[in-house]
Coordinates of C-alpha atoms in Angstrom, one line a residue:
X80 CA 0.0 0.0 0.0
X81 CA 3.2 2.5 1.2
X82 CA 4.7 1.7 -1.9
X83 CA 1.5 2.3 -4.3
X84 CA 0.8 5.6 -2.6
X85 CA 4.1 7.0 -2.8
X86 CA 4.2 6.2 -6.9
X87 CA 1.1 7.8 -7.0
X88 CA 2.3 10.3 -5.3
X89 CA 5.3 10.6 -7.9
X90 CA 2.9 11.0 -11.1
X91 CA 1.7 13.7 -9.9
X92 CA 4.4 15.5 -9.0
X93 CA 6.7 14.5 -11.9
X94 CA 4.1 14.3 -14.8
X95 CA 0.5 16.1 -13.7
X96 CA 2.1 19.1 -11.8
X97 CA 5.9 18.9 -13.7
X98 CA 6.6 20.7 -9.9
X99 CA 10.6 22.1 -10.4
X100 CA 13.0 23.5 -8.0
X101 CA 11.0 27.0 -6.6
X102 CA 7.1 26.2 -7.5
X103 CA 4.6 27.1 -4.7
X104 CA 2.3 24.3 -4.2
X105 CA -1.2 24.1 -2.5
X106 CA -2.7 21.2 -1.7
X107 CA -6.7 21.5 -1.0
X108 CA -8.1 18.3 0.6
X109 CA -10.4 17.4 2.9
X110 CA -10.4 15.6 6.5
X111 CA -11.1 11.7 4.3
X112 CA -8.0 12.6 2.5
X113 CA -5.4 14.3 4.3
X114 CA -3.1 11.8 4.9
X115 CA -2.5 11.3 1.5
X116 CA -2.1 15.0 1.7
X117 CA 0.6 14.6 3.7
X118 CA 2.1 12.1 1.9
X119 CA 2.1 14.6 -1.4
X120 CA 3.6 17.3 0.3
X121 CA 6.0 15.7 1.8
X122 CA 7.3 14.3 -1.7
X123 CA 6.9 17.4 -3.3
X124 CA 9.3 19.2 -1.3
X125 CA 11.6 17.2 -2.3
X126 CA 11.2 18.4 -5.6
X127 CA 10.7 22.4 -5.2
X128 CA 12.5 23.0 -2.2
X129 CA 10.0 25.1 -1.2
X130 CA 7.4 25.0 1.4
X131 CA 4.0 23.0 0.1
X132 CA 0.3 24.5 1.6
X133 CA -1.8 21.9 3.0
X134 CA -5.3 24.2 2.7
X135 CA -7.8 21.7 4.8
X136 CA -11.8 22.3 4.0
X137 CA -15.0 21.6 4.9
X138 CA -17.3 21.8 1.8
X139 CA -15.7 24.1 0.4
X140 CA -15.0 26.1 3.7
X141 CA -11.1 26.8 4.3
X142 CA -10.7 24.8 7.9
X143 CA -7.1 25.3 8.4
X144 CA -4.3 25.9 6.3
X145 CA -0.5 24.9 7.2
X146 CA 2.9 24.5 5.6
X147 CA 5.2 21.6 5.0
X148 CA 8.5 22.8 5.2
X149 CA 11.6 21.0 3.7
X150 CA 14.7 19.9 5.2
X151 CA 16.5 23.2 4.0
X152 CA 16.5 25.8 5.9
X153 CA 14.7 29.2 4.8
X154 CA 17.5 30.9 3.4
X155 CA 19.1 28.0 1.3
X156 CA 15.5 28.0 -0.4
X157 CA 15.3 29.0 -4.2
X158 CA 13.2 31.8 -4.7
X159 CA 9.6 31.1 -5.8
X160 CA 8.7 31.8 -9.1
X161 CA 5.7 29.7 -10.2
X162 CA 2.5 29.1 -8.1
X163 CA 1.4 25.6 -8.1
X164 CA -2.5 24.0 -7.0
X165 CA -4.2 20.6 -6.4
X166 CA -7.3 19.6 -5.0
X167 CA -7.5 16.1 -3.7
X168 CA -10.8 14.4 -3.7
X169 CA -12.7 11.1 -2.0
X170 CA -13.9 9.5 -5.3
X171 CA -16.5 8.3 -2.3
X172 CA -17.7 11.6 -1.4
X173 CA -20.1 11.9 -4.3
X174 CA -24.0 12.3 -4.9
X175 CA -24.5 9.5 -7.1
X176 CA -27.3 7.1 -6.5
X177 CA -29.3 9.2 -4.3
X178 CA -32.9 9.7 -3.6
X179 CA -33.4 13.2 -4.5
X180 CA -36.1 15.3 -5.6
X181 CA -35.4 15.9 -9.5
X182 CA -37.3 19.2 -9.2
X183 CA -35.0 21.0 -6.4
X184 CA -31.8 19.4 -8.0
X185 CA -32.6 21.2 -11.5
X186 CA -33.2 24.7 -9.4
X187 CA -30.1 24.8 -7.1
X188 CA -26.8 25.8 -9.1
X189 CA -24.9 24.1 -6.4
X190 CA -26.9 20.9 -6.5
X191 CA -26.4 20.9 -10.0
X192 CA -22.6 21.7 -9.8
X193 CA -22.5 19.0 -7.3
X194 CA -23.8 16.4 -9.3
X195 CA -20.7 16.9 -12.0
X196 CA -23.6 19.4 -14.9
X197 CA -22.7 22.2 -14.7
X198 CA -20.6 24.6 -17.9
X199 CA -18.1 26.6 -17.7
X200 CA -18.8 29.9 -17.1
X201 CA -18.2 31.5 -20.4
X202 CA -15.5 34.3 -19.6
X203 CA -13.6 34.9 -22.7
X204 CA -11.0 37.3 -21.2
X205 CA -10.2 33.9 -19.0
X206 CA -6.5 32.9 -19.4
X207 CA -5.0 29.7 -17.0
X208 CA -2.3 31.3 -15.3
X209 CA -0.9 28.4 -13.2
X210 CA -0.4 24.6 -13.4
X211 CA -3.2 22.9 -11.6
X212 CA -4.8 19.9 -11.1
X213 CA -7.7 17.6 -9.6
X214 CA -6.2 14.6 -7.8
X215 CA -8.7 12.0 -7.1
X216 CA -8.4 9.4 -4.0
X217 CA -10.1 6.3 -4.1
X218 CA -12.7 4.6 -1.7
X219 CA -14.4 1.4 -1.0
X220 CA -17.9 3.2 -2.4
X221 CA -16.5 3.8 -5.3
X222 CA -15.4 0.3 -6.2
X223 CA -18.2 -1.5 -4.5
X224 CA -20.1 0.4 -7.2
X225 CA -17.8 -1.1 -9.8
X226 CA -16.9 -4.7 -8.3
X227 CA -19.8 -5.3 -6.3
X228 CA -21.0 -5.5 -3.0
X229 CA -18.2 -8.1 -2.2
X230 CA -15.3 -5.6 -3.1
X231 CA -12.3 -5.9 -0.5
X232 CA -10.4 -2.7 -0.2
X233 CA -7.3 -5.0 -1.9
X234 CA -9.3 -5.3 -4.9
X235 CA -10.1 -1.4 -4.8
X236 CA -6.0 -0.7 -4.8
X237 CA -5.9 -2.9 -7.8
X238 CA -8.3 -1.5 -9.8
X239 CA -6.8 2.0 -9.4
X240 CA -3.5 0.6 -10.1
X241 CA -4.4 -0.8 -13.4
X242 CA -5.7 2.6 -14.3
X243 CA -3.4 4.6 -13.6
X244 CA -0.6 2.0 -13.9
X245 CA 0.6 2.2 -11.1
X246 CA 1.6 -1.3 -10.4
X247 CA 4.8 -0.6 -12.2
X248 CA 7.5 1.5 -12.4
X249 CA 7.0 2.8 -15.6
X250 CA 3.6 4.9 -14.6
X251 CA 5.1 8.3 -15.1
X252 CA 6.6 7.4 -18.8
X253 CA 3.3 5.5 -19.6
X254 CA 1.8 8.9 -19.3
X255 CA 4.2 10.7 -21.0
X256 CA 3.8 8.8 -24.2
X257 CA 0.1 9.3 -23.4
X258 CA 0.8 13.1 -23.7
X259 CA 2.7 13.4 -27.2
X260 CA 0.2 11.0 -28.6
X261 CA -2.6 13.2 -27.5
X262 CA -0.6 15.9 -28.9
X263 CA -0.2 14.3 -32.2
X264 CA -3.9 13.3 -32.7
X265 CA -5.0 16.8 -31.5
X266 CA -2.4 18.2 -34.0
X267 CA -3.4 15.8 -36.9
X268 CA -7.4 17.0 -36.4
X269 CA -6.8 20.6 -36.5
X270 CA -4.7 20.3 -39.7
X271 CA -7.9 19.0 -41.3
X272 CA -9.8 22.7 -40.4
X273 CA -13.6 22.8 -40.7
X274 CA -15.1 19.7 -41.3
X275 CA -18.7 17.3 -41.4
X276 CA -19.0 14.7 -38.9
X277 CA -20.4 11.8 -39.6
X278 CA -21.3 9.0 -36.6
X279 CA -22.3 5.4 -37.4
X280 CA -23.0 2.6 -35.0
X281 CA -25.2 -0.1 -34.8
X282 CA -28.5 1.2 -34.9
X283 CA -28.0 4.5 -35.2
X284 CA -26.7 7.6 -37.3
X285 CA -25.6 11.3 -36.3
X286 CA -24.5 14.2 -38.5
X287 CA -22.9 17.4 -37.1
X288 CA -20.4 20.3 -37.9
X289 CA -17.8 21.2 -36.3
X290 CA -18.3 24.6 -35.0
X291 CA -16.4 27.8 -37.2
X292 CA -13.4 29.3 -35.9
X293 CA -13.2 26.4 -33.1
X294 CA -9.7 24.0 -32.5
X295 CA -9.3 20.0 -30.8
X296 CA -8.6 20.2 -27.6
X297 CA -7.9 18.2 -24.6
X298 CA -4.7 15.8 -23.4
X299 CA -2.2 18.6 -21.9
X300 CA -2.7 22.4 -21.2
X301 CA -0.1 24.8 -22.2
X302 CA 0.8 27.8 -19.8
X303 CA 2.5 31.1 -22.0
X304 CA 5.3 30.4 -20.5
X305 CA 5.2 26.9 -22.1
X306 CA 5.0 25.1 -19.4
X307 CA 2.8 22.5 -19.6
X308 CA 0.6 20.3 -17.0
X309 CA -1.6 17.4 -16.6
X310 CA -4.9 18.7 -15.2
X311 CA -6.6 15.2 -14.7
X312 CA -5.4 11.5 -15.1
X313 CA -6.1 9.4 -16.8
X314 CA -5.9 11.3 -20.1
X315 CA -7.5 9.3 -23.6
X316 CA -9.7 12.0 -25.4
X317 CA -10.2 15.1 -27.4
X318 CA -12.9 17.1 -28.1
X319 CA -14.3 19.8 -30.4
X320 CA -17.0 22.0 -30.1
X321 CA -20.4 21.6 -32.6
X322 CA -22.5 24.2 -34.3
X323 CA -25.2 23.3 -32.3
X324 CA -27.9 23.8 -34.7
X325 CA -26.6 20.9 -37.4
X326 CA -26.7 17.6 -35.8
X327 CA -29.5 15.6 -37.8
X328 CA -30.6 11.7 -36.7
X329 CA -30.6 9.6 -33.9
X330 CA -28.2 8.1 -31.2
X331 CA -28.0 6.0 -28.3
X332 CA -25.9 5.2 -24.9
X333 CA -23.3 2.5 -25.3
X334 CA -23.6 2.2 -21.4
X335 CA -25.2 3.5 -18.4
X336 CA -24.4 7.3 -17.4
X337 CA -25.6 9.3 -14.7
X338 CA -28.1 12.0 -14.7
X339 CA -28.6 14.3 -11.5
X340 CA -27.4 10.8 -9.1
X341 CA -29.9 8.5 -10.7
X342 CA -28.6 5.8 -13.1
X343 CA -29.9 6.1 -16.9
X344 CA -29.8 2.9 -19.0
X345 CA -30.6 2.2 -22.7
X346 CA -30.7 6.1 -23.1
X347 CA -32.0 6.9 -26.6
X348 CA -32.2 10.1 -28.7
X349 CA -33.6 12.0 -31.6
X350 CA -32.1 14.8 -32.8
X351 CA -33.7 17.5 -35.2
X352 CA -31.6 20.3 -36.4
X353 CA -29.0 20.4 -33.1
X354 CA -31.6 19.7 -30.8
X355 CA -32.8 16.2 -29.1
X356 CA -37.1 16.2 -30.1
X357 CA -37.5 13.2 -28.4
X358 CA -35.9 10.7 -25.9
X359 CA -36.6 7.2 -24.8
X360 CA -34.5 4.7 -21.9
X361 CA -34.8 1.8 -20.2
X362 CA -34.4 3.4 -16.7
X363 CA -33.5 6.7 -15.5
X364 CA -36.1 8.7 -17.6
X365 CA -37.7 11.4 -15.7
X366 CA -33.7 11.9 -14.9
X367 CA -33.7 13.2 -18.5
X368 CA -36.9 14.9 -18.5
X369 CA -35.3 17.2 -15.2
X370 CA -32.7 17.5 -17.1
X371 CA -33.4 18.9 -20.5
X372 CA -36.3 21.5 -18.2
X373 CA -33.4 23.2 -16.9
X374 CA -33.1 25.7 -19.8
X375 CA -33.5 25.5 -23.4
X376 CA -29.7 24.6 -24.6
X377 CA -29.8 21.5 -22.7
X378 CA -31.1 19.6 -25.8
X379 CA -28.4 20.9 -28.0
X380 CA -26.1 18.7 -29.5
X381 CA -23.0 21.0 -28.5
X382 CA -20.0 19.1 -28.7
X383 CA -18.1 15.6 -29.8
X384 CA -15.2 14.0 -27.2
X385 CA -13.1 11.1 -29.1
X386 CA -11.4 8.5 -26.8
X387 CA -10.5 4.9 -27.7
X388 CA -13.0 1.9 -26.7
X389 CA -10.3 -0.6 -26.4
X390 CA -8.0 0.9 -23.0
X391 CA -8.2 -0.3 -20.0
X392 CA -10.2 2.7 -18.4
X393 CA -12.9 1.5 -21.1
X394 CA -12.7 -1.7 -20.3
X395 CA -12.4 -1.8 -16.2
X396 CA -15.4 1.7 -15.8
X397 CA -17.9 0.8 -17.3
X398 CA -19.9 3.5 -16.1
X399 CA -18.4 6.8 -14.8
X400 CA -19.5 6.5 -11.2
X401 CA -18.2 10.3 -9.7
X402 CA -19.3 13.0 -11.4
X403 CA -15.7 14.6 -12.0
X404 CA -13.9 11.3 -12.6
X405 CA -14.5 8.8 -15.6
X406 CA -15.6 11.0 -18.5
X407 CA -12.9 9.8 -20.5
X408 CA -13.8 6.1 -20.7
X409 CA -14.9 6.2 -24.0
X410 CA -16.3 8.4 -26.6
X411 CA -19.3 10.7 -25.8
X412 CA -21.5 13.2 -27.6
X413 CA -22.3 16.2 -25.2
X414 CA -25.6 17.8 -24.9
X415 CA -25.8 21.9 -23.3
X416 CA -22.7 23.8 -22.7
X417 CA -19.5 24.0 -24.8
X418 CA -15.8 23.9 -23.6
X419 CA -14.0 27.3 -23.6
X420 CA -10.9 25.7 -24.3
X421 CA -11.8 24.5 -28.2
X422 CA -12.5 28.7 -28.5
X423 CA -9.8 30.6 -31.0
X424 CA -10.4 34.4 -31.2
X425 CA -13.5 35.4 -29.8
X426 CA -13.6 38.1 -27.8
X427 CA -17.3 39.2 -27.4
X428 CA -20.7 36.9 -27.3
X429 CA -21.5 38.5 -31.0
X430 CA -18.3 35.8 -31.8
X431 CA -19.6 33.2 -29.8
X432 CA -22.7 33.5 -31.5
X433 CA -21.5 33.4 -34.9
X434 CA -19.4 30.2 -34.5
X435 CA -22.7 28.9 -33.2
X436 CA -22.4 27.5 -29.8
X437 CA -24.3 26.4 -26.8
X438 CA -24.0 28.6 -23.9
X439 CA -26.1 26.2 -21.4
X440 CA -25.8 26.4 -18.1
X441 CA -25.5 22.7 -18.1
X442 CA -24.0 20.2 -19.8
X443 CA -24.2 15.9 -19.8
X444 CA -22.1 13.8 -21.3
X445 CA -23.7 10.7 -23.3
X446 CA -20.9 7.8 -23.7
X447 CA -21.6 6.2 -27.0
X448 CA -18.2 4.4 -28.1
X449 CA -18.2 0.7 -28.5
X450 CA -17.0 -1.8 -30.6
X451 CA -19.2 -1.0 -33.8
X452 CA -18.8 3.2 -33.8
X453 CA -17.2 4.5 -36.8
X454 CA -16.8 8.5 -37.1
X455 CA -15.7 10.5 -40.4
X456 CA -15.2 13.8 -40.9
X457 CA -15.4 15.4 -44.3
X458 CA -13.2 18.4 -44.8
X459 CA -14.3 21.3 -46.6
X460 CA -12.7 20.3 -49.7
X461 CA -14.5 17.1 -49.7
X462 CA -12.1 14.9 -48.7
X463 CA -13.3 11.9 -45.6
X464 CA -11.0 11.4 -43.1
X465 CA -11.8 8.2 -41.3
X466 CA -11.2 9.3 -37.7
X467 CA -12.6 5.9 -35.7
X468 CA -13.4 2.5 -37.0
X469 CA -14.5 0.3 -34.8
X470 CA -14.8 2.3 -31.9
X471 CA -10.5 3.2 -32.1
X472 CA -8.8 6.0 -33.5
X473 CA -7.7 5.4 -37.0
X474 CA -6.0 8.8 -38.8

């Protein structure tokens, strides 16, 4: 256990946080998790030589906050020069599967926030100043949900360390490689430019644009200093933003997701000029009726994430149980708000309306990879590009 908690411990500081000699770290974590708190600290003065923050809360309330101090004494210290911040969180500390009433959970922004819907904000003048990241901790919960009832917390430890491969030395290059070849894919797609997207599977068919004046993002994010940092592990997708009035057909959930803590299965839609006219599922409907009530962008089609269906992370979650961890499983089509991160040049809401994009309040994330997905995008000049067969990347 020592051991797997320290080598966690060293991917993030090595290849999340890239932490040097004179960053500034801050460490927000709860009570549940603040021995591994202590534990990260401690390593990561080793690294910057500088004291690390452990900022304890109480949701959301600052409890305490305390330093970690190297062995160096103050005035051997390198001088600070980049601010560094984490926040460590119980993967069992989570509203899913709860009995709550759909109609006060769609009219509180923090209930909504707390069950993992909520957009950005959409403040174009934004910039990411510092390296930061979110650093979950796992729990018995959490992989009850995923193992069963029957799930010992050795099994737990197991299933954390194949995903983050951590039962190896070789974690922190692992997800290194995972990095450039991120890069490369996200690099590759915006060479294409504008382009169609077509989505096949079986059953179904999807049609969308990729919105104007829009990029790939996703994998690492790049400082303007050029430093670069890991803000979640693991890492396997890219997305791009939609026009979101040009989706035409139909598509459906490759497995079950969650919709304001209840569990949706055999989720099915129809979509008419970027907007979802009609939706069916086995369970977990008047989930999806709450949800699409909230305002009117929550039934646009607003936005396409591409990850692999054959990694381990697809293969070991199949359903993303916490509502900030598991959204890269597998490939998803997302319904309300768009990600500011795909934006270019705009600079007013006169932009962001010409590009065409959602600004929801809200946003869910429908996982629809499998086995027999295919996606193609056709370029402007009316060449396809077949971007996934078989549920795995292919350009």
């Amino acid at each position: 256990m020592e051991l797997l908690l320290k080598r966690y411990a060293q991917l993030i500081i090595k290849v999340q946080l890239k932490l040097t000699e004179g960053d500034s770290l801050s460490i927000n974590t709860e009570a549940n998790t603040m021995q591994f708190a202590r534990l990260l600290a401690r390593e990561a003065c080793l690294s910057t030589r500088q004291s690390v923050t452990i900022v304890e809360t109480n949701h959301g309330k600052v409890v305490q906050a305390y330093p970690i101090d190297p062995v160096e004494k103050e005035i051997f210290r390198p001088a600070i020069h980049t601010v560094v911040m984490c926040h460590l969180f119980d993967l069992d500390a989570n509203p899913y599967l709860v009995d709550s009433n759909l109609l006060e959970a769609t009219s509180e922004v923090g209930t909504i926030s707390k069950f993992g819907h909520l957009s950005d904000p959409v403040f174009l003048d934004r910039r990411i100043a510092v390296p930061w990241a979110n650093i979950p901790f796992p729990g018995l919960r959490w992989a009850m949900e995923l193992l069963g009832k029957a799930a010992s917390e050795e099994e737990m430890w197991k299933l954390f360390s194949s995903l983050y491969r951590l039962d190896g030395e070789w974690a922190s290059s692992f997800w290194e490689e995972q990095g450039n070849l991120l890069e490369y894919r996200k690099q590759s797609l915006n060479k294409l430019g504008h382009a169609h997207v077509n989505f096949v599977s079986d059953g179904w068919q999807l049609e969308a644009e990729i919105a104007r004046d829009t990029v790939w993002a996703g994998g690492r994010t790049v400082l303007a200093s050029k430093r670069y940092f890991l803000p979640q592990l693991p890492i396997q997708s890219l997305h791009a933003s939609l026009d979101c009035f040009t989706a035409q057909g139909s598509f459906a959930a490759s497995r079950p997701l969650y919709v304001l803590g209840t569990e949706v299965t055999g989720a099915r839609f129809t979509v008419q000029d970027g907007k979802v006219t009609d939706w069916q599922a086995d369970t977990g409907k008047p989930a999806l009726d709450a949800f699409f009530n909230i305002d009117e962008g929550a039934r646009h089609v607003s936005e396409l994430s591409l990850a692999d269906n054959d990694t381990i992370e697809s293969r070991y979650l199949q359903k993303s149980i916490h509502p900030h961890f598991g959204k890269e499983i597998t490939t998803t089509i997302i319904l309300g708000g768009f990600s500011l991160d795909t934006l270019t040049g705009q600079s007013d809401d006169e932009d962001i309306k010409k590009s065409k994009l959602c600004e929801s309040l809200v946003r869910l994330e429908i996982p629809v990879g499998d086995s027999q997905l295919a996606i193609n995008l056709t370029t402007d000049d009316g060449q396809t590009h077949e971007v996934m067969i078989d549920g795995v990347y292919n350009l």
